[in-house]
Amino acid sequence: QVWDLTGAEPKKRALIKDAKVGSLAISSDGKSLSWWGTATSFDDLHVVDLTGPEPVERAKFRTFGGAWAVAYSADGKTLATGDGMKLRVFDMTGDKPRERVPAVGHVGALGKASLSADGKAMATFGYNDPLVRMWDVSGASPRVLGEPVSPYWPFCAISLAPNGKTLASCSWDATIRLWDTTARFQEEKL
């Protein structure tokens, strides 16, 4: 369901029917929604335009085992997915999303992804891979930045600050940690 939160009371705006959603993300301007699930095929990533009165599918991409991680940059120009063992990055600025070259970087399914505000840096971790990696996703193909960090697996969530310089992570040891990404993941425990 998509909700309009602009008024005093939330209103149901639209419903994407028969969707068993595994992951989703909405752009910060509220104009685009991307989701992965089982509406038509468990292997499809859907990109939906929310600008009209009803959602309209803008694009659909076949995945390589499910898009377990889906994230938009704050400017809405970049969409990243953890697609099986592949990191995929999409340019969202044209009429149709354009995929950049996917890069393999994790063992097993990517668990979560978080993009910087400008869409140039990204953090990811895998469900079966105890490593958090930083990526440069500004070029034609994503590339790993520095050494991955792995001391507190299993991670349950990550969030990259808009400037890309601080990463927050939490793990099943009930601790939130802040990482300075500019200093090779220097840890600060909360």
mmCIF file of C-alpha atoms in Angstrom:
data_model
loop_
_atom_site.group_PDB
_atom_site.id
_atom_site.type_symbol
_atom_site.label_atom_id
_atom_site.label_comp_id
_atom_site.label_asym_id
_atom_site.label_seq_id
_atom_site.Cartn_x
_atom_site.Cartn_y
_atom_site.Cartn_z
ATOM 1 C CA GLN A 1 0.000 0.000 0.000
ATOM 2 C CA VAL A 2 1.103 3.566 -0.660
ATOM 3 C CA TRP A 3 0.020 6.205 1.850
ATOM 4 C CA ASP A 4 -0.306 9.987 1.460
ATOM 5 C CA LEU A 5 1.137 11.539 4.647
ATOM 6 C CA THR A 6 0.819 15.213 3.654
ATOM 7 C CA GLY A 7 -2.441 15.894 5.519
ATOM 8 C CA ALA A 8 -3.413 15.673 9.163
ATOM 9 C CA GLU A 9 -4.480 12.051 8.710
ATOM 10 C CA PRO A 10 -2.721 9.405 6.594
ATOM 11 C CA LYS A 11 -4.723 8.396 3.511
ATOM 12 C CA LYS A 12 -4.367 5.229 1.485
ATOM 13 C CA ARG A 13 -3.312 6.453 -1.960
ATOM 14 C CA ALA A 14 -2.823 3.313 -3.984
ATOM 15 C CA LEU A 15 -2.556 -0.404 -3.702
ATOM 16 C CA ILE A 16 -0.302 -2.680 -5.686
ATOM 17 C CA LYS A 17 -2.377 -5.846 -5.690
ATOM 18 C CA ASP A 18 -1.293 -9.412 -5.073
ATOM 19 C CA ALA A 19 2.255 -8.428 -4.177
ATOM 20 C CA LYS A 20 4.199 -10.398 -1.614
ATOM 21 C CA VAL A 21 7.011 -7.909 -1.180
ATOM 22 C CA GLY A 22 10.496 -8.984 -0.083
ATOM 23 C CA SER A 23 12.103 -5.527 -0.197
ATOM 24 C CA LEU A 24 11.182 -2.013 -1.264
ATOM 25 C CA ALA A 25 12.389 1.584 -1.361
ATOM 26 C CA ILE A 26 10.751 4.885 -2.206
ATOM 27 C CA SER A 27 12.596 7.888 -3.636
ATOM 28 C CA SER A 28 12.885 10.905 -1.316
ATOM 29 C CA ASP A 29 10.622 12.980 -3.589
ATOM 30 C CA GLY A 30 7.940 10.277 -3.371
ATOM 31 C CA LYS A 31 7.735 9.932 -7.155
ATOM 32 C CA SER A 32 9.194 6.461 -7.565
ATOM 33 C CA LEU A 33 8.831 3.155 -5.734
ATOM 34 C CA SER A 34 10.955 0.092 -6.388
ATOM 35 C CA TRP A 35 10.073 -3.304 -5.000
ATOM 36 C CA TRP A 36 10.902 -6.938 -5.363
ATOM 37 C CA GLY A 37 8.518 -9.764 -4.594
ATOM 38 C CA THR A 38 6.089 -12.268 -6.003
ATOM 39 C CA ALA A 39 3.336 -10.316 -7.771
ATOM 40 C CA THR A 40 4.086 -11.867 -11.147
ATOM 41 C CA SER A 41 7.436 -13.539 -10.699
ATOM 42 C CA PHE A 42 9.711 -13.967 -7.707
ATOM 43 C CA ASP A 43 12.593 -12.899 -9.951
ATOM 44 C CA ASP A 44 11.340 -9.434 -10.980
ATOM 45 C CA LEU A 45 12.378 -6.018 -9.677
ATOM 46 C CA HIS A 46 9.589 -3.490 -10.317
ATOM 47 C CA VAL A 47 10.037 0.278 -10.706
ATOM 48 C CA VAL A 48 6.747 2.135 -10.252
ATOM 49 C CA ASP A 49 5.871 5.761 -11.063
ATOM 50 C CA LEU A 50 3.791 7.295 -8.242
ATOM 51 C CA THR A 51 3.197 10.745 -9.760
ATOM 52 C CA GLY A 52 -0.340 10.023 -11.031
ATOM 53 C CA PRO A 53 -3.493 9.057 -9.148
ATOM 54 C CA GLU A 54 -2.619 5.357 -9.583
ATOM 55 C CA PRO A 55 0.791 3.672 -9.617
ATOM 56 C CA VAL A 56 2.141 2.881 -13.101
ATOM 57 C CA GLU A 57 4.906 0.356 -13.679
ATOM 58 C CA ARG A 58 7.798 2.222 -15.281
ATOM 59 C CA ALA A 59 10.132 -0.740 -15.712
ATOM 60 C CA LYS A 60 10.638 -4.356 -14.709
ATOM 61 C CA PHE A 61 13.990 -6.127 -14.485
ATOM 62 C CA ARG A 62 14.753 -9.833 -14.129
ATOM 63 C CA THR A 63 16.869 -10.507 -11.036
ATOM 64 C CA PHE A 64 19.475 -13.173 -10.362
ATOM 65 C CA GLY A 65 17.890 -14.662 -7.265
ATOM 66 C CA GLY A 66 15.901 -11.798 -5.788
ATOM 67 C CA ALA A 67 16.621 -8.143 -4.976
ATOM 68 C CA TRP A 68 16.928 -8.477 -1.207
ATOM 69 C CA ALA A 69 18.371 -4.966 -0.872
ATOM 70 C CA VAL A 70 16.825 -1.935 -2.605
ATOM 71 C CA ALA A 71 17.922 1.694 -1.979
ATOM 72 C CA TYR A 72 17.555 5.109 -3.627
ATOM 73 C CA SER A 73 20.027 7.958 -3.346
ATOM 74 C CA ALA A 74 18.534 11.023 -1.625
ATOM 75 C CA ASP A 75 18.420 12.898 -4.928
ATOM 76 C CA GLY A 76 16.445 10.015 -6.487
ATOM 77 C CA LYS A 77 18.828 9.767 -9.451
ATOM 78 C CA THR A 78 20.362 6.421 -8.475
ATOM 79 C CA LEU A 79 18.762 3.111 -7.495
ATOM 80 C CA ALA A 80 20.901 0.282 -6.128
ATOM 81 C CA THR A 81 19.878 -3.308 -5.564
ATOM 82 C CA GLY A 82 21.493 -6.326 -4.013
ATOM 83 C CA ASP A 83 20.483 -8.874 -6.558
ATOM 84 C CA GLY A 84 21.574 -12.350 -5.553
ATOM 85 C CA MET A 85 25.346 -12.031 -5.378
ATOM 86 C CA LYS A 86 25.385 -8.984 -7.650
ATOM 87 C CA LEU A 87 25.352 -5.327 -6.831
ATOM 88 C CA ARG A 88 23.301 -3.559 -9.507
ATOM 89 C CA VAL A 89 23.110 0.203 -9.983
ATOM 90 C CA PHE A 90 20.477 1.987 -12.083
ATOM 91 C CA ASP A 91 20.482 5.537 -13.451
ATOM 92 C CA MET A 92 16.948 6.827 -12.827
ATOM 93 C CA THR A 93 17.220 10.173 -14.664
ATOM 94 C CA GLY A 94 15.764 9.198 -18.070
ATOM 95 C CA ASP A 95 12.338 8.056 -19.194
ATOM 96 C CA LYS A 96 13.334 4.459 -18.412
ATOM 97 C CA PRO A 97 15.836 3.378 -15.740
ATOM 98 C CA ARG A 98 19.196 2.481 -17.273
ATOM 99 C CA GLU A 99 21.260 -0.270 -15.684
ATOM 100 C CA ARG A 100 24.985 0.124 -15.147
ATOM 101 C CA VAL A 101 27.335 -2.871 -15.279
ATOM 102 C CA PRO A 102 26.647 -5.207 -12.306
ATOM 103 C CA ALA A 103 29.576 -6.149 -10.096
ATOM 104 C CA VAL A 104 29.915 -9.289 -7.985
ATOM 105 C CA GLY A 105 31.022 -8.529 -4.471
ATOM 106 C CA HIS A 106 29.424 -10.691 -1.800
ATOM 107 C CA VAL A 107 29.011 -14.348 -0.964
ATOM 108 C CA GLY A 108 25.319 -15.210 -1.143
ATOM 109 C CA ALA A 109 22.492 -12.686 -1.231
ATOM 110 C CA LEU A 110 23.235 -9.043 -0.449
ATOM 111 C CA GLY A 111 21.322 -8.200 2.703
ATOM 112 C CA LYS A 112 21.100 -4.398 2.803
ATOM 113 C CA ALA A 113 22.310 -1.405 0.840
ATOM 114 C CA SER A 114 22.507 2.281 1.735
ATOM 115 C CA LEU A 115 23.443 5.102 -0.664
ATOM 116 C CA SER A 116 24.944 8.518 0.019
ATOM 117 C CA ALA A 117 22.751 11.525 -0.826
ATOM 118 C CA ASP A 118 24.492 12.134 -4.139
ATOM 119 C CA GLY A 119 24.380 8.442 -5.101
ATOM 120 C CA LYS A 120 28.176 8.209 -5.477
ATOM 121 C CA ALA A 121 28.991 6.058 -2.429
ATOM 122 C CA MET A 122 27.230 2.973 -1.137
ATOM 123 C CA ALA A 123 27.528 0.542 1.766
ATOM 124 C CA THR A 124 26.365 -3.092 1.563
ATOM 125 C CA PHE A 125 26.432 -6.292 3.573
ATOM 126 C CA GLY A 126 25.492 -9.843 2.727
ATOM 127 C CA TYR A 127 23.272 -12.327 4.528
ATOM 128 C CA ASN A 128 25.867 -15.100 4.259
ATOM 129 C CA ASP A 129 28.870 -12.788 4.095
ATOM 130 C CA PRO A 130 30.065 -11.168 7.337
ATOM 131 C CA LEU A 131 31.526 -8.131 5.559
ATOM 132 C CA VAL A 132 30.337 -4.557 5.187
ATOM 133 C CA ARG A 133 31.766 -3.037 2.042
ATOM 134 C CA MET A 134 31.944 0.557 0.820
ATOM 135 C CA TRP A 135 31.547 1.094 -2.920
ATOM 136 C CA ASP A 136 32.194 3.890 -5.374
ATOM 137 C CA VAL A 137 29.135 3.737 -7.630
ATOM 138 C CA SER A 138 29.737 6.990 -9.510
ATOM 139 C CA GLY A 139 31.264 5.371 -12.607
ATOM 140 C CA ALA A 140 30.151 2.874 -15.203
ATOM 141 C CA SER A 141 30.931 -0.071 -12.905
ATOM 142 C CA PRO A 142 30.838 -0.174 -9.072
ATOM 143 C CA ARG A 143 34.203 -0.648 -7.358
ATOM 144 C CA VAL A 144 35.049 -1.532 -3.762
ATOM 145 C CA LEU A 145 36.589 1.239 -1.647
ATOM 146 C CA GLY A 146 39.191 0.150 0.886
ATOM 147 C CA GLU A 147 39.024 -2.937 3.057
ATOM 148 C CA PRO A 148 35.695 -4.376 4.213
ATOM 149 C CA VAL A 149 34.848 -4.493 7.913
ATOM 150 C CA SER A 150 33.570 -7.636 9.647
ATOM 151 C CA PRO A 151 34.004 -7.730 13.409
ATOM 152 C CA TYR A 152 30.358 -7.835 14.515
ATOM 153 C CA TRP A 153 28.475 -10.176 12.226
ATOM 154 C CA PRO A 154 25.629 -10.841 11.796
ATOM 155 C CA PHE A 155 24.614 -7.311 10.897
ATOM 156 C CA CYS A 156 20.898 -6.541 10.861
ATOM 157 C CA ALA A 157 20.916 -3.041 9.321
ATOM 158 C CA ILE A 158 23.186 -0.339 7.950
ATOM 159 C CA SER A 159 22.648 3.321 7.088
ATOM 160 C CA LEU A 160 25.077 5.631 5.335
ATOM 161 C CA ALA A 161 25.028 9.340 6.220
ATOM 162 C CA PRO A 162 24.045 11.662 3.355
ATOM 163 C CA ASN A 163 27.668 12.837 2.972
ATOM 164 C CA GLY A 164 28.931 9.234 2.825
ATOM 165 C CA LYS A 165 31.448 9.795 5.645
ATOM 166 C CA THR A 166 29.679 7.994 8.503
ATOM 167 C CA LEU A 167 28.129 4.542 8.460
ATOM 168 C CA ALA A 168 25.810 3.345 11.218
ATOM 169 C CA SER A 169 25.462 -0.405 11.709
ATOM 170 C CA CYS A 170 23.633 -2.614 14.139
ATOM 171 C CA SER A 171 24.155 -6.279 14.761
ATOM 172 C CA TRP A 172 22.584 -9.046 16.763
ATOM 173 C CA ASP A 173 24.841 -8.249 19.728
ATOM 174 C CA ALA A 174 22.370 -5.373 20.450
ATOM 175 C CA THR A 175 24.911 -2.644 19.685
ATOM 176 C CA ILE A 176 24.779 0.269 17.272
ATOM 177 C CA ARG A 177 28.171 1.286 15.922
ATOM 178 C CA LEU A 178 29.237 4.360 13.982
ATOM 179 C CA TRP A 179 32.050 4.000 11.458
ATOM 180 C CA ASP A 180 34.206 6.755 9.986
ATOM 181 C CA THR A 181 34.366 5.662 6.349
ATOM 182 C CA THR A 182 37.107 8.182 5.563
ATOM 183 C CA ALA A 183 39.521 6.585 8.055
ATOM 184 C CA ARG A 184 39.221 2.931 6.994
ATOM 185 C CA PHE A 185 36.218 2.184 9.203
ATOM 186 C CA GLN A 186 37.286 3.598 12.571
ATOM 187 C CA GLU A 187 34.694 2.401 15.084
ATOM 188 C CA GLU A 188 32.756 4.407 17.654
ATOM 189 C CA LYS A 189 30.387 2.361 19.836
ATOM 190 C CA LEU A 190 27.032 3.745 21.074
#
